């Protein structure tokens, strides 16, 4: 039985095949509307979500399946003291596949140990968000036609930003990519990720401002500073607007640059940029539905 907890769970050829299949699903969705007939997807969201939860629901319905689950832990037996392990064991009796979002890093890995059906990690704390990465990879592939030999600038919350952690890890599998990390000094990439980059002799730099970038960029990947990751509101207030894309930095957007954001956004990416031809964050949203369709179909097929 195959789980999807990190992009490293899948071979690069499988990821490429999922992206290609997602493209087919987007072009002819009617050809795939019975792949998950009589199958049930459980969405267990212990953290708030709009895009991820709804895109999984839309994906399962588009495959002909049904969805059960919850969008808040307050409506579950967790409030009565039930452990995540027991919740997973119980839901495994109802569903054919489980999507889990949880505030604790490593929760998806723990769930997979006790589930009797495939588990998909829909975000575990500040750790990883691998299905968002599939949407990101699909969007980059659509417009750049490659996932290597790219120069990418990641900006904002790089310490807690699980979408950044996942996407960088995935892009390491493709090789010959250069990374520029732009953040407040207190929100730099985690030590574990920096160590991984150094061990593989990856070309990367860490800077505090867009003003320090002078090279052409293939991708700018913005992220918000996440208030929910800070215990002290004052600490959040000091850094929340440290890195913003403003009209002063729009010269970084060459005609071939992709401007991405996993959303939701704050002041770091003003709506001013929404009508720029380089802005593709709503394309990421669209891609998310179809890559999740492809992933669900793939994991259900692996059960048989």
PDB file of C-alpha atoms in Angstrom:
ATOM      1  CA  UNK A   1       0.000   0.000   0.000  1.00  0.00           C
ATOM      2  CA  UNK A   2       1.346   3.388  -1.038  1.00  0.00           C
ATOM      3  CA  UNK A   3       1.056   6.549   1.078  1.00  0.00           C
ATOM      4  CA  UNK A   4       1.931  10.086   0.009  1.00  0.00           C
ATOM      5  CA  UNK A   5       3.616  11.854   2.914  1.00  0.00           C
ATOM      6  CA  UNK A   6       6.404  13.611   1.003  1.00  0.00           C
ATOM      7  CA  UNK A   7       7.347  13.958  -2.652  1.00  0.00           C
ATOM      8  CA  UNK A   8      10.289  11.696  -1.849  1.00  0.00           C
ATOM      9  CA  UNK A   9       7.771   8.846  -1.512  1.00  0.00           C
ATOM     10  CA  UNK A  10       7.452   8.832  -5.302  1.00  0.00           C
ATOM     11  CA  UNK A  11      10.074   8.298  -7.964  1.00  0.00           C
ATOM     12  CA  UNK A  12      10.695  11.261 -10.224  1.00  0.00           C
ATOM     13  CA  UNK A  13       9.182   9.303 -13.132  1.00  0.00           C
ATOM     14  CA  UNK A  14       5.983   8.805 -11.132  1.00  0.00           C
ATOM     15  CA  UNK A  15       5.754  12.507 -10.302  1.00  0.00           C
ATOM     16  CA  UNK A  16       6.230  13.368 -13.979  1.00  0.00           C
ATOM     17  CA  UNK A  17       3.526  10.853 -14.928  1.00  0.00           C
ATOM     18  CA  UNK A  18       1.129  12.358 -12.366  1.00  0.00           C
ATOM     19  CA  UNK A  19       1.702  15.821 -13.821  1.00  0.00           C
ATOM     20  CA  UNK A  20       1.075  14.518 -17.346  1.00  0.00           C
ATOM     21  CA  UNK A  21      -2.058  12.686 -16.257  1.00  0.00           C
ATOM     22  CA  UNK A  22      -3.307  15.787 -14.450  1.00  0.00           C
ATOM     23  CA  UNK A  23      -2.928  17.703 -17.722  1.00  0.00           C
ATOM     24  CA  UNK A  24      -5.062  15.084 -19.495  1.00  0.00           C
ATOM     25  CA  UNK A  25      -7.658  15.276 -16.738  1.00  0.00           C
ATOM     26  CA  UNK A  26      -7.824  19.043 -17.148  1.00  0.00           C
ATOM     27  CA  UNK A  27      -8.321  18.695 -20.903  1.00  0.00           C
ATOM     28  CA  UNK A  28     -10.901  15.884 -20.850  1.00  0.00           C
ATOM     29  CA  UNK A  29     -12.313  15.495 -17.313  1.00  0.00           C
ATOM     30  CA  UNK A  30     -15.269  13.499 -18.617  1.00  0.00           C
ATOM     31  CA  UNK A  31     -12.920  10.602 -19.427  1.00  0.00           C
ATOM     32  CA  UNK A  32     -12.005  10.126 -15.762  1.00  0.00           C
ATOM     33  CA  UNK A  33     -15.326  10.598 -13.985  1.00  0.00           C
ATOM     34  CA  UNK A  34     -15.709   6.963 -12.936  1.00  0.00           C
ATOM     35  CA  UNK A  35     -12.173   6.146 -11.736  1.00  0.00           C
ATOM     36  CA  UNK A  36     -13.178   6.390  -8.069  1.00  0.00           C
ATOM     37  CA  UNK A  37     -16.784   5.252  -8.319  1.00  0.00           C
ATOM     38  CA  UNK A  38     -17.966   3.574  -5.117  1.00  0.00           C
ATOM     39  CA  UNK A  39     -14.835   4.856  -3.319  1.00  0.00           C
ATOM     40  CA  UNK A  40     -14.842   7.216  -0.332  1.00  0.00           C
ATOM     41  CA  UNK A  41     -12.302   9.882   0.572  1.00  0.00           C
ATOM     42  CA  UNK A  42     -12.030  11.049   4.190  1.00  0.00           C
ATOM     43  CA  UNK A  43     -10.829  14.626   4.687  1.00  0.00           C
ATOM     44  CA  UNK A  44      -9.504  15.023   8.229  1.00  0.00           C
ATOM     45  CA  UNK A  45      -8.589  18.669   8.656  1.00  0.00           C
ATOM     46  CA  UNK A  46      -7.377  19.592  12.133  1.00  0.00           C
ATOM     47  CA  UNK A  47      -6.256  22.984  10.774  1.00  0.00           C
ATOM     48  CA  UNK A  48      -8.182  25.566   8.709  1.00  0.00           C
ATOM     49  CA  UNK A  49      -8.072  25.201   4.939  1.00  0.00           C
ATOM     50  CA  UNK A  50      -9.858  26.546   1.898  1.00  0.00           C
ATOM     51  CA  UNK A  51      -7.991  25.524  -1.267  1.00  0.00           C
ATOM     52  CA  UNK A  52      -6.593  22.192  -0.135  1.00  0.00           C
ATOM     53  CA  UNK A  53      -9.769  20.840   1.442  1.00  0.00           C
ATOM     54  CA  UNK A  54     -12.085  22.027  -1.326  1.00  0.00           C
ATOM     55  CA  UNK A  55      -9.750  20.894  -4.089  1.00  0.00           C
ATOM     56  CA  UNK A  56      -9.605  17.384  -2.619  1.00  0.00           C
ATOM     57  CA  UNK A  57     -13.392  17.365  -2.365  1.00  0.00           C
ATOM     58  CA  UNK A  58     -13.731  18.599  -5.941  1.00  0.00           C
ATOM     59  CA  UNK A  59     -11.126  16.091  -7.132  1.00  0.00           C
ATOM     60  CA  UNK A  60     -12.879  13.116  -5.544  1.00  0.00           C
ATOM     61  CA  UNK A  61     -16.281  14.144  -6.868  1.00  0.00           C
ATOM     62  CA  UNK A  62     -14.755  14.630 -10.325  1.00  0.00           C
ATOM     63  CA  UNK A  63     -13.513  11.029 -10.169  1.00  0.00           C
ATOM     64  CA  UNK A  64     -16.998   9.786  -9.304  1.00  0.00           C
ATOM     65  CA  UNK A  65     -16.291   9.152  -5.630  1.00  0.00           C
ATOM     66  CA  UNK A  66     -17.771  10.526  -2.420  1.00  0.00           C
ATOM     67  CA  UNK A  67     -16.334  12.489   0.490  1.00  0.00           C
ATOM     68  CA  UNK A  68     -16.762  12.394   4.253  1.00  0.00           C
ATOM     69  CA  UNK A  69     -14.829  14.118   6.983  1.00  0.00           C
ATOM     70  CA  UNK A  70     -14.525  17.281   9.031  1.00  0.00           C
ATOM     71  CA  UNK A  71     -12.989  20.723   8.740  1.00  0.00           C
ATOM     72  CA  UNK A  72     -12.417  21.423  12.422  1.00  0.00           C
ATOM     73  CA  UNK A  73     -11.114  19.301  15.268  1.00  0.00           C
ATOM     74  CA  UNK A  74     -13.692  21.010  17.520  1.00  0.00           C
ATOM     75  CA  UNK A  75     -16.398  18.820  15.984  1.00  0.00           C
ATOM     76  CA  UNK A  76     -14.555  15.546  16.589  1.00  0.00           C
ATOM     77  CA  UNK A  77     -13.838  13.193  19.464  1.00  0.00           C
ATOM     78  CA  UNK A  78     -10.459  14.890  19.818  1.00  0.00           C
ATOM     79  CA  UNK A  79     -12.249  17.243  22.196  1.00  0.00           C
ATOM     80  CA  UNK A  80     -13.016  14.158  24.304  1.00  0.00           C
ATOM     81  CA  UNK A  81      -9.382  13.148  24.384  1.00  0.00           C
ATOM     82  CA  UNK A  82      -9.274  10.740  21.456  1.00  0.00           C
ATOM     83  CA  UNK A  83      -5.763  10.294  20.066  1.00  0.00           C
ATOM     84  CA  UNK A  84      -4.834  10.803  16.427  1.00  0.00           C
ATOM     85  CA  UNK A  85      -3.942   7.122  16.235  1.00  0.00           C
ATOM     86  CA  UNK A  86      -7.415   6.032  17.297  1.00  0.00           C
ATOM     87  CA  UNK A  87      -9.048   8.561  14.965  1.00  0.00           C
ATOM     88  CA  UNK A  88      -7.080   7.133  12.046  1.00  0.00           C
ATOM     89  CA  UNK A  89      -7.915   3.563  13.003  1.00  0.00           C
ATOM     90  CA  UNK A  90     -11.603   4.427  13.172  1.00  0.00           C
ATOM     91  CA  UNK A  91     -11.764   6.406   9.919  1.00  0.00           C
ATOM     92  CA  UNK A  92      -9.889   3.629   8.110  1.00  0.00           C
ATOM     93  CA  UNK A  93     -13.008   1.519   8.632  1.00  0.00           C
ATOM     94  CA  UNK A  94     -15.169   4.072   6.798  1.00  0.00           C
ATOM     95  CA  UNK A  95     -13.037   5.333   3.940  1.00  0.00           C
ATOM     96  CA  UNK A  96     -10.879   3.997   1.120  1.00  0.00           C
ATOM     97  CA  UNK A  97      -8.314   6.794   1.346  1.00  0.00           C
ATOM     98  CA  UNK A  98      -7.537   9.497   3.931  1.00  0.00           C
ATOM     99  CA  UNK A  99      -6.363  13.082   3.520  1.00  0.00           C
ATOM    100  CA  UNK A 100      -4.909  14.516   6.725  1.00  0.00           C
ATOM    101  CA  UNK A 101      -4.010  18.073   7.684  1.00  0.00           C
ATOM    102  CA  UNK A 102      -2.625  18.492  11.178  1.00  0.00           C
ATOM    103  CA  UNK A 103      -0.772  21.197  13.130  1.00  0.00           C
ATOM    104  CA  UNK A 104       1.856  18.743  14.370  1.00  0.00           C
ATOM    105  CA  UNK A 105       4.915  18.063  12.216  1.00  0.00           C
ATOM    106  CA  UNK A 106       5.171  14.335  11.575  1.00  0.00           C
ATOM    107  CA  UNK A 107       1.457  13.690  12.134  1.00  0.00           C
ATOM    108  CA  UNK A 108       0.957  12.262   8.644  1.00  0.00           C
ATOM    109  CA  UNK A 109       3.828   9.814   9.106  1.00  0.00           C
ATOM    110  CA  UNK A 110       2.336   8.694  12.409  1.00  0.00           C
ATOM    111  CA  UNK A 111      -1.097   8.285  10.832  1.00  0.00           C
ATOM    112  CA  UNK A 112       0.311   6.165   8.010  1.00  0.00           C
ATOM    113  CA  UNK A 113       1.696   3.669  10.520  1.00  0.00           C
ATOM    114  CA  UNK A 114      -1.775   2.900  11.843  1.00  0.00           C
ATOM    115  CA  UNK A 115      -4.003   3.414   8.788  1.00  0.00           C
ATOM    116  CA  UNK A 116      -5.292   0.445   6.816  1.00  0.00           C
ATOM    117  CA  UNK A 117      -5.875   2.686   3.761  1.00  0.00           C
ATOM    118  CA  UNK A 118      -3.592   5.151   1.930  1.00  0.00           C
ATOM    119  CA  UNK A 119      -2.832   8.416   3.732  1.00  0.00           C
ATOM    120  CA  UNK A 120      -2.150  11.697   1.939  1.00  0.00           C
ATOM    121  CA  UNK A 121      -0.322  14.455   3.787  1.00  0.00           C
ATOM    122  CA  UNK A 122      -2.253  17.706   3.261  1.00  0.00           C
ATOM    123  CA  UNK A 123       0.146  19.681   5.468  1.00  0.00           C
ATOM    124  CA  UNK A 124       1.695  18.734   8.800  1.00  0.00           C
ATOM    125  CA  UNK A 125       2.556  21.785  10.871  1.00  0.00           C
ATOM    126  CA  UNK A 126       5.609  23.647   9.601  1.00  0.00           C
ATOM    127  CA  UNK A 127       7.008  20.491   8.008  1.00  0.00           C
ATOM    128  CA  UNK A 128       5.741  19.671   4.502  1.00  0.00           C
ATOM    129  CA  UNK A 129       2.835  20.185   2.093  1.00  0.00           C
ATOM    130  CA  UNK A 130       3.558  17.741  -0.748  1.00  0.00           C
ATOM    131  CA  UNK A 131       0.273  17.998  -2.672  1.00  0.00           C
ATOM    132  CA  UNK A 132       0.746  21.762  -2.954  1.00  0.00           C
ATOM    133  CA  UNK A 133       4.156  20.915  -4.363  1.00  0.00           C
ATOM    134  CA  UNK A 134       2.537  18.782  -7.069  1.00  0.00           C
ATOM    135  CA  UNK A 135       0.390  21.783  -8.009  1.00  0.00           C
ATOM    136  CA  UNK A 136       3.486  23.998  -8.029  1.00  0.00           C
ATOM    137  CA  UNK A 137       5.458  21.568 -10.185  1.00  0.00           C
ATOM    138  CA  UNK A 138       2.549  21.233 -12.602  1.00  0.00           C
ATOM    139  CA  UNK A 139       2.283  25.015 -12.937  1.00  0.00           C
ATOM    140  CA  UNK A 140       6.017  25.460 -13.500  1.00  0.00           C
ATOM    141  CA  UNK A 141       5.981  22.643 -16.068  1.00  0.00           C
ATOM    142  CA  UNK A 142       3.034  24.212 -17.898  1.00  0.00           C
ATOM    143  CA  UNK A 143       4.818  27.511 -18.445  1.00  0.00           C
ATOM    144  CA  UNK A 144       8.541  26.708 -18.299  1.00  0.00           C
ATOM    145  CA  UNK A 145       8.363  23.194 -19.830  1.00  0.00           C
ATOM    146  CA  UNK A 146      11.095  21.985 -17.502  1.00  0.00           C
ATOM    147  CA  UNK A 147      11.872  21.484 -13.819  1.00  0.00           C
ATOM    148  CA  UNK A 148      15.640  21.832 -13.995  1.00  0.00           C
ATOM    149  CA  UNK A 149      18.101  24.614 -14.854  1.00  0.00           C
ATOM    150  CA  UNK A 150      15.846  27.130 -13.098  1.00  0.00           C
ATOM    151  CA  UNK A 151      16.685  30.118 -10.923  1.00  0.00           C
ATOM    152  CA  UNK A 152      14.029  30.411  -8.227  1.00  0.00           C
ATOM    153  CA  UNK A 153      13.556  33.073  -5.552  1.00  0.00           C
ATOM    154  CA  UNK A 154      11.587  31.999  -2.473  1.00  0.00           C
ATOM    155  CA  UNK A 155      10.434  34.882  -0.291  1.00  0.00           C
ATOM    156  CA  UNK A 156       8.636  35.438   3.008  1.00  0.00           C
ATOM    157  CA  UNK A 157       8.280  32.824   5.731  1.00  0.00           C
ATOM    158  CA  UNK A 158      10.956  30.292   4.886  1.00  0.00           C
ATOM    159  CA  UNK A 159      11.301  28.920   8.412  1.00  0.00           C
ATOM    160  CA  UNK A 160       7.729  27.741   8.914  1.00  0.00           C
ATOM    161  CA  UNK A 161       6.658  27.696   5.265  1.00  0.00           C
ATOM    162  CA  UNK A 162       5.924  24.045   4.579  1.00  0.00           C
ATOM    163  CA  UNK A 163       5.133  24.776   0.922  1.00  0.00           C
ATOM    164  CA  UNK A 164       8.682  26.087   0.472  1.00  0.00           C
ATOM    165  CA  UNK A 165      10.238  23.113   2.239  1.00  0.00           C
ATOM    166  CA  UNK A 166       8.304  20.649   0.062  1.00  0.00           C
ATOM    167  CA  UNK A 167       8.944  22.391  -3.235  1.00  0.00           C
ATOM    168  CA  UNK A 168      12.671  22.811  -2.649  1.00  0.00           C
ATOM    169  CA  UNK A 169      12.993  19.147  -1.693  1.00  0.00           C
ATOM    170  CA  UNK A 170      11.171  18.110  -4.850  1.00  0.00           C
ATOM    171  CA  UNK A 171      13.233  20.350  -7.113  1.00  0.00           C
ATOM    172  CA  UNK A 172      16.428  18.840  -5.693  1.00  0.00           C
ATOM    173  CA  UNK A 173      15.456  15.624  -7.496  1.00  0.00           C
ATOM    174  CA  UNK A 174      15.576  17.391 -10.869  1.00  0.00           C
ATOM    175  CA  UNK A 175      19.025  18.932 -10.501  1.00  0.00           C
ATOM    176  CA  UNK A 176      20.809  22.029 -11.779  1.00  0.00           C
ATOM    177  CA  UNK A 177      18.467  24.468 -10.056  1.00  0.00           C
ATOM    178  CA  UNK A 178      19.608  27.618  -8.259  1.00  0.00           C
ATOM    179  CA  UNK A 179      17.814  28.885  -5.168  1.00  0.00           C
ATOM    180  CA  UNK A 180      17.629  32.415  -3.760  1.00  0.00           C
ATOM    181  CA  UNK A 181      16.019  32.646  -0.316  1.00  0.00           C
ATOM    182  CA  UNK A 182      14.697  36.076   0.672  1.00  0.00           C
ATOM    183  CA  UNK A 183      13.515  36.520   4.244  1.00  0.00           C
ATOM    184  CA  UNK A 184      13.876  38.304   7.552  1.00  0.00           C
ATOM    185  CA  UNK A 185      16.883  36.952   9.435  1.00  0.00           C
ATOM    186  CA  UNK A 186      14.587  35.204  11.922  1.00  0.00           C
ATOM    187  CA  UNK A 187      12.640  33.405   9.177  1.00  0.00           C
ATOM    188  CA  UNK A 188      15.442  31.761   7.221  1.00  0.00           C
ATOM    189  CA  UNK A 189      15.153  28.203   5.940  1.00  0.00           C
ATOM    190  CA  UNK A 190      15.452  25.516   8.657  1.00  0.00           C
ATOM    191  CA  UNK A 191      18.880  24.162   9.518  1.00  0.00           C
ATOM    192  CA  UNK A 192      17.889  20.704   8.264  1.00  0.00           C
ATOM    193  CA  UNK A 193      17.081  22.051   4.799  1.00  0.00           C
ATOM    194  CA  UNK A 194      20.208  24.224   4.682  1.00  0.00           C
ATOM    195  CA  UNK A 195      22.316  21.204   5.648  1.00  0.00           C
ATOM    196  CA  UNK A 196      20.692  19.159   2.898  1.00  0.00           C
ATOM    197  CA  UNK A 197      21.414  21.836   0.306  1.00  0.00           C
ATOM    198  CA  UNK A 198      25.038  22.133   1.397  1.00  0.00           C
ATOM    199  CA  UNK A 199      25.549  18.362   1.465  1.00  0.00           C
ATOM    200  CA  UNK A 200      24.412  18.170  -2.164  1.00  0.00           C
ATOM    201  CA  UNK A 201      26.498  21.190  -3.211  1.00  0.00           C
ATOM    202  CA  UNK A 202      23.379  23.035  -4.360  1.00  0.00           C
ATOM    203  CA  UNK A 203      23.799  26.604  -5.588  1.00  0.00           C
ATOM    204  CA  UNK A 204      21.874  28.796  -3.122  1.00  0.00           C
ATOM    205  CA  UNK A 205      22.120  32.118  -1.307  1.00  0.00           C
ATOM    206  CA  UNK A 206      20.218  33.662   1.599  1.00  0.00           C
ATOM    207  CA  UNK A 207      19.456  37.387   1.530  1.00  0.00           C
ATOM    208  CA  UNK A 208      17.199  39.845   3.331  1.00  0.00           C
ATOM    209  CA  UNK A 209      15.803  41.904   0.470  1.00  0.00           C
ATOM    210  CA  UNK A 210      14.730  41.708  -3.159  1.00  0.00           C
ATOM    211  CA  UNK A 211      17.045  44.657  -3.735  1.00  0.00           C
ATOM    212  CA  UNK A 212      19.979  42.242  -3.508  1.00  0.00           C
ATOM    213  CA  UNK A 213      18.815  40.263  -6.563  1.00  0.00           C
ATOM    214  CA  UNK A 214      20.437  41.248  -9.855  1.00  0.00           C
ATOM    215  CA  UNK A 215      20.092  38.057 -11.902  1.00  0.00           C
ATOM    216  CA  UNK A 216      17.169  37.039 -14.147  1.00  0.00           C
ATOM    217  CA  UNK A 217      14.605  34.895 -12.327  1.00  0.00           C
ATOM    218  CA  UNK A 218      12.573  32.016 -13.713  1.00  0.00           C
ATOM    219  CA  UNK A 219      10.302  31.839 -10.673  1.00  0.00           C
ATOM    220  CA  UNK A 220       9.405  34.122  -7.767  1.00  0.00           C
ATOM    221  CA  UNK A 221       7.604  32.140  -5.070  1.00  0.00           C
ATOM    222  CA  UNK A 222       6.012  34.403  -2.469  1.00  0.00           C
ATOM    223  CA  UNK A 223       4.707  33.214   0.915  1.00  0.00           C
ATOM    224  CA  UNK A 224       2.948  34.943   3.783  1.00  0.00           C
ATOM    225  CA  UNK A 225       4.365  35.165   7.287  1.00  0.00           C
ATOM    226  CA  UNK A 226       2.079  32.874   9.285  1.00  0.00           C
ATOM    227  CA  UNK A 227       0.685  34.392  12.463  1.00  0.00           C
ATOM    228  CA  UNK A 228      -0.480  30.950  13.628  1.00  0.00           C
ATOM    229  CA  UNK A 229       3.134  29.755  13.912  1.00  0.00           C
ATOM    230  CA  UNK A 230       4.097  32.456  16.429  1.00  0.00           C
ATOM    231  CA  UNK A 231       3.510  32.096  20.166  1.00  0.00           C
ATOM    232  CA  UNK A 232       4.167  35.807  20.775  1.00  0.00           C
ATOM    233  CA  UNK A 233       2.049  38.262  18.690  1.00  0.00           C
ATOM    234  CA  UNK A 234       4.727  40.932  19.099  1.00  0.00           C
ATOM    235  CA  UNK A 235       7.285  38.701  17.387  1.00  0.00           C
ATOM    236  CA  UNK A 236       4.887  38.253  14.469  1.00  0.00           C
ATOM    237  CA  UNK A 237       4.242  42.001  14.228  1.00  0.00           C
ATOM    238  CA  UNK A 238       7.961  42.684  13.891  1.00  0.00           C
ATOM    239  CA  UNK A 239       8.456  40.452  10.857  1.00  0.00           C
ATOM    240  CA  UNK A 240       5.093  40.161   9.076  1.00  0.00           C
ATOM    241  CA  UNK A 241       5.869  42.865   6.526  1.00  0.00           C
ATOM    242  CA  UNK A 242       9.640  42.369   6.328  1.00  0.00           C
ATOM    243  CA  UNK A 243       9.607  41.050   2.751  1.00  0.00           C
ATOM    244  CA  UNK A 244       7.101  42.395   0.244  1.00  0.00           C
ATOM    245  CA  UNK A 245       6.887  42.490  -3.504  1.00  0.00           C
ATOM    246  CA  UNK A 246       6.171  46.108  -4.369  1.00  0.00           C
ATOM    247  CA  UNK A 247       6.102  48.280  -7.452  1.00  0.00           C
ATOM    248  CA  UNK A 248       9.752  49.025  -6.734  1.00  0.00           C
ATOM    249  CA  UNK A 249      10.610  45.356  -7.365  1.00  0.00           C
ATOM    250  CA  UNK A 250       8.463  44.793 -10.441  1.00  0.00           C
ATOM    251  CA  UNK A 251      11.581  45.053 -12.595  1.00  0.00           C
ATOM    252  CA  UNK A 252      12.407  41.550 -11.326  1.00  0.00           C
ATOM    253  CA  UNK A 253       9.497  40.256 -13.404  1.00  0.00           C
ATOM    254  CA  UNK A 254      10.931  39.619 -16.833  1.00  0.00           C
ATOM    255  CA  UNK A 255       8.478  38.439 -19.521  1.00  0.00           C
ATOM    256  CA  UNK A 256       9.510  34.844 -18.752  1.00  0.00           C
ATOM    257  CA  UNK A 257       9.286  35.020 -14.947  1.00  0.00           C
ATOM    258  CA  UNK A 258       6.556  33.084 -13.140  1.00  0.00           C
ATOM    259  CA  UNK A 259       5.078  34.815 -10.098  1.00  0.00           C
ATOM    260  CA  UNK A 260       3.689  32.144  -7.756  1.00  0.00           C
ATOM    261  CA  UNK A 261       2.089  32.054  -4.309  1.00  0.00           C
ATOM    262  CA  UNK A 262       0.463  29.068  -2.535  1.00  0.00           C
ATOM    263  CA  UNK A 263      -2.145  31.409  -0.969  1.00  0.00           C
ATOM    264  CA  UNK A 264      -3.682  32.758   1.186  1.00  0.00           C
ATOM    265  CA  UNK A 265      -1.755  35.991   0.875  1.00  0.00           C
ATOM    266  CA  UNK A 266      -1.269  39.136   2.892  1.00  0.00           C
ATOM    267  CA  UNK A 267       0.561  42.378   2.227  1.00  0.00           C
ATOM    268  CA  UNK A 268       3.555  40.529   0.767  1.00  0.00           C
ATOM    269  CA  UNK A 269       1.812  40.249  -2.623  1.00  0.00           C
ATOM    270  CA  UNK A 270      -0.498  43.191  -3.413  1.00  0.00           C
ATOM    271  CA  UNK A 271      -3.466  42.708  -5.744  1.00  0.00           C
ATOM    272  CA  UNK A 272      -1.658  45.206  -7.974  1.00  0.00           C
ATOM    273  CA  UNK A 273       0.175  42.233  -9.496  1.00  0.00           C
ATOM    274  CA  UNK A 274      -2.924  40.149 -10.250  1.00  0.00           C
ATOM    275  CA  UNK A 275      -3.235  41.386 -13.826  1.00  0.00           C
ATOM    276  CA  UNK A 276       0.436  41.000 -14.658  1.00  0.00           C
ATOM    277  CA  UNK A 277       0.928  38.264 -17.293  1.00  0.00           C
ATOM    278  CA  UNK A 278       3.582  36.731 -15.044  1.00  0.00           C
ATOM    279  CA  UNK A 279       1.070  36.145 -12.211  1.00  0.00           C
ATOM    280  CA  UNK A 280       0.104  32.480 -12.106  1.00  0.00           C
ATOM    281  CA  UNK A 281      -1.009  31.850  -8.510  1.00  0.00           C
ATOM    282  CA  UNK A 282      -4.600  31.210  -9.544  1.00  0.00           C
ATOM    283  CA  UNK A 283      -3.270  28.757 -12.112  1.00  0.00           C
ATOM    284  CA  UNK A 284      -1.673  26.969  -9.158  1.00  0.00           C
ATOM    285  CA  UNK A 285      -5.123  26.724  -7.588  1.00  0.00           C
ATOM    286  CA  UNK A 286      -6.562  25.217 -10.761  1.00  0.00           C
ATOM    287  CA  UNK A 287      -3.654  22.801 -11.104  1.00  0.00           C
ATOM    288  CA  UNK A 288      -4.216  21.689  -7.520  1.00  0.00           C
ATOM    289  CA  UNK A 289      -7.557  20.106  -8.341  1.00  0.00           C
ATOM    290  CA  UNK A 290      -6.232  18.052 -11.228  1.00  0.00           C
ATOM    291  CA  UNK A 291      -2.974  16.866  -9.654  1.00  0.00           C
ATOM    292  CA  UNK A 292      -4.994  15.752  -6.641  1.00  0.00           C
ATOM    293  CA  UNK A 293      -7.327  13.866  -8.986  1.00  0.00           C
ATOM    294  CA  UNK A 294      -4.303  12.160 -10.512  1.00  0.00           C
ATOM    295  CA  UNK A 295      -2.818  11.387  -7.093  1.00  0.00           C
ATOM    296  CA  UNK A 296      -6.046   9.949  -5.679  1.00  0.00           C
ATOM    297  CA  UNK A 297      -6.534   7.744  -8.738  1.00  0.00           C
ATOM    298  CA  UNK A 298      -2.920   6.570  -8.543  1.00  0.00           C
ATOM    299  CA  UNK A 299      -3.061   5.661  -4.844  1.00  0.00           C
ATOM    300  CA  UNK A 300      -6.397   3.873  -5.146  1.00  0.00           C
ATOM    301  CA  UNK A 301      -5.005   1.831  -8.058  1.00  0.00           C
ATOM    302  CA  UNK A 302      -1.990   0.838  -5.944  1.00  0.00           C
ATOM    303  CA  UNK A 303      -4.318  -0.820  -3.414  1.00  0.00           C
ATOM    304  CA  UNK A 304      -5.338  -3.494  -5.935  1.00  0.00           C
TER     305      UNK A 304
END
